PDB file of C-alpha atoms in Angstrom:
ATOM      1  CA  UNK A 372     -29.796 -24.975 -22.494  1.00 49.00           C
ATOM      2  CA  UNK A 373     -26.416 -23.102 -23.455  1.00 59.00           C
ATOM      3  CA  UNK A 374     -26.582 -19.783 -24.791  1.00 61.00           C
ATOM      4  CA  UNK A 375     -24.966 -18.653 -27.770  1.00 71.00           C
ATOM      5  CA  UNK A 376     -22.095 -15.726 -27.956  1.00 68.00           C
ATOM      6  CA  UNK A 377     -24.600 -14.044 -30.226  1.00 73.00           C
ATOM      7  CA  UNK A 378     -27.982 -15.104 -27.512  1.00 67.00           C
ATOM      8  CA  UNK A 379     -25.852 -13.690 -24.766  1.00 60.00           C
ATOM      9  CA  UNK A 380     -24.369 -10.582 -26.689  1.00 66.00           C
ATOM     10  CA  UNK A 381     -28.238  -9.754 -27.555  1.00 71.00           C
ATOM     11  CA  UNK A 382     -29.486  -9.852 -24.113  1.00 65.00           C
ATOM     12  CA  UNK A 383     -26.867  -8.006 -22.913  1.00 63.00           C
ATOM     13  CA  UNK A 384     -27.323  -5.010 -25.134  1.00 65.00           C
ATOM     14  CA  UNK A 385     -31.021  -5.260 -24.403  1.00 65.00           C
ATOM     15  CA  UNK A 386     -30.705  -5.599 -20.415  1.00 58.00           C
ATOM     16  CA  UNK A 387     -28.478  -2.373 -20.198  1.00 56.00           C
ATOM     17  CA  UNK A 388     -25.241  -4.036 -19.228  1.00 54.00           C
ATOM     18  CA  UNK A 389     -22.933  -2.496 -21.912  1.00 55.00           C
ATOM     19  CA  UNK A 390     -24.083   1.039 -20.626  1.00 56.00           C
ATOM     20  CA  UNK A 391     -23.721   0.581 -17.002  1.00 67.00           C
ATOM     21  CA  UNK A 392     -20.127  -1.317 -17.264  1.00 76.00           C
ATOM     22  CA  UNK A 393     -19.083   1.462 -19.646  1.00 80.00           C
ATOM     23  CA  UNK A 394     -20.205   4.054 -17.156  1.00 79.00           C
ATOM     24  CA  UNK A 395     -18.497   2.096 -14.156  1.00 81.00           C
ATOM     25  CA  UNK A 396     -15.469   2.222 -15.964  1.00 82.00           C
ATOM     26  CA  UNK A 397     -15.250   5.766 -16.574  1.00 83.00           C
ATOM     27  CA  UNK A 398     -16.007   6.137 -13.345  1.00 82.00           C
ATOM     28  CA  UNK A 399     -12.718   4.217 -12.560  1.00 81.00           C
ATOM     29  CA  UNK A 400     -10.811   6.621 -14.241  1.00 87.00           C
ATOM     30  CA  UNK A 401     -11.716   9.208 -12.288  1.00 89.00           C
ATOM     31  CA  UNK A 402     -12.064   7.698  -9.013  1.00 91.00           C
ATOM     32  CA  UNK A 403      -8.608   5.554  -9.138  1.00 89.00           C
ATOM     33  CA  UNK A 404      -6.662   8.334  -9.739  1.00 92.00           C
ATOM     34  CA  UNK A 405      -8.512  10.893  -7.133  1.00 95.00           C
ATOM     35  CA  UNK A 406      -8.460   8.108  -4.053  1.00 94.00           C
ATOM     36  CA  UNK A 407      -4.081   7.496  -5.295  1.00 95.00           C
ATOM     37  CA  UNK A 408      -3.622  11.362  -4.677  1.00 96.00           C
ATOM     38  CA  UNK A 409      -5.417  11.704  -1.477  1.00 97.00           C
ATOM     39  CA  UNK A 410      -3.604   8.965  -0.356  1.00 96.00           C
ATOM     40  CA  UNK A 411      -0.489  10.163  -0.921  1.00 96.00           C
ATOM     41  CA  UNK A 412      -1.249  13.464   0.208  1.00 96.00           C
ATOM     42  CA  UNK A 413      -2.408  12.138   3.649  1.00 93.00           C
ATOM     43  CA  UNK A 414       0.822   9.215   3.922  1.00 91.00           C
ATOM     44  CA  UNK A 415       2.963  12.888   3.089  1.00 91.00           C
ATOM     45  CA  UNK A 416       1.373  14.831   5.778  1.00 90.00           C
ATOM     46  CA  UNK A 417       1.452  11.429   8.324  1.00 86.00           C
ATOM     47  CA  UNK A 418       5.073  10.929   7.629  1.00 85.00           C
ATOM     48  CA  UNK A 419       5.956  14.436   7.925  1.00 85.00           C
ATOM     49  CA  UNK A 420       3.978  14.991  11.222  1.00 85.00           C
ATOM     50  CA  UNK A 421       5.194  11.318  12.600  1.00 78.00           C
ATOM     51  CA  UNK A 422       9.157  11.076  11.555  1.00 74.00           C
ATOM     52  CA  UNK A 423      11.253  12.768  14.082  1.00 72.00           C
ATOM     53  CA  UNK A 424       9.619  10.386  16.822  1.00 68.00           C
ATOM     54  CA  UNK A 425      10.312   7.318  14.652  1.00 67.00           C
ATOM     55  CA  UNK A 426      13.737   8.560  14.064  1.00 66.00           C
ATOM     56  CA  UNK A 427      14.353   8.477  18.029  1.00 69.00           C
ATOM     57  CA  UNK A 428      12.792   4.950  18.088  1.00 70.00           C
ATOM     58  CA  UNK A 429      15.352   3.887  15.224  1.00 69.00           C
ATOM     59  CA  UNK A 430      18.169   5.379  16.794  1.00 72.00           C
ATOM     60  CA  UNK A 431      17.225   3.817  20.391  1.00 76.00           C
ATOM     61  CA  UNK A 432      16.793   0.513  18.601  1.00 81.00           C
ATOM     62  CA  UNK A 433      20.138   0.506  17.191  1.00 81.00           C
ATOM     63  CA  UNK A 434      22.064   1.232  20.098  1.00 82.00           C
ATOM     64  CA  UNK A 435      20.034  -1.824  22.088  1.00 85.00           C
ATOM     65  CA  UNK A 436      20.915  -3.944  19.335  1.00 86.00           C
ATOM     66  CA  UNK A 437      24.524  -2.827  19.423  1.00 87.00           C
ATOM     67  CA  UNK A 438      24.790  -3.575  22.768  1.00 88.00           C
ATOM     68  CA  UNK A 439      23.254  -6.839  22.198  1.00 88.00           C
ATOM     69  CA  UNK A 440      25.988  -7.366  19.632  1.00 88.00           C
ATOM     70  CA  UNK A 441      28.505  -6.248  22.077  1.00 89.00           C
ATOM     71  CA  UNK A 442      27.384  -9.012  25.074  1.00 88.00           C
ATOM     72  CA  UNK A 443      28.278 -11.704  22.790  1.00 89.00           C
ATOM     73  CA  UNK A 444      32.489 -10.436  22.659  1.00 85.00           C
ATOM     74  CA  UNK A 445      34.686 -11.593  24.941  1.00 70.00           C
ATOM     75  CA  UNK A 446      36.347  -9.146  27.200  1.00 66.00           C
ATOM     76  CA  UNK A 447      39.957  -9.174  25.974  1.00 57.00           C
ATOM     77  CA  UNK A 448      38.930  -9.047  22.452  1.00 56.00           C
ATOM     78  CA  UNK A 449      39.327 -12.982  21.779  1.00 56.00           C
ATOM     79  CA  UNK A 450      36.674 -14.850  20.116  1.00 52.00           C
TER      80      UNK A 450
END
């Protein structure tokens, strides 16, 4: 048995689906921005706290890569 669009709409309206979905949508308009702002704040704090350590690791990695590249160069400058 197939439900027509009108019958489905009546079932949805009588069962309270419409009211709960609008409440969930309204809640999403509050929850998503709040979680986004909290996530951004936590990220900024985390990056500022650990940034110095990552800078040292980056410089160390660049130095190792430069030494790796130099190992392929010939001693007299010829290729």
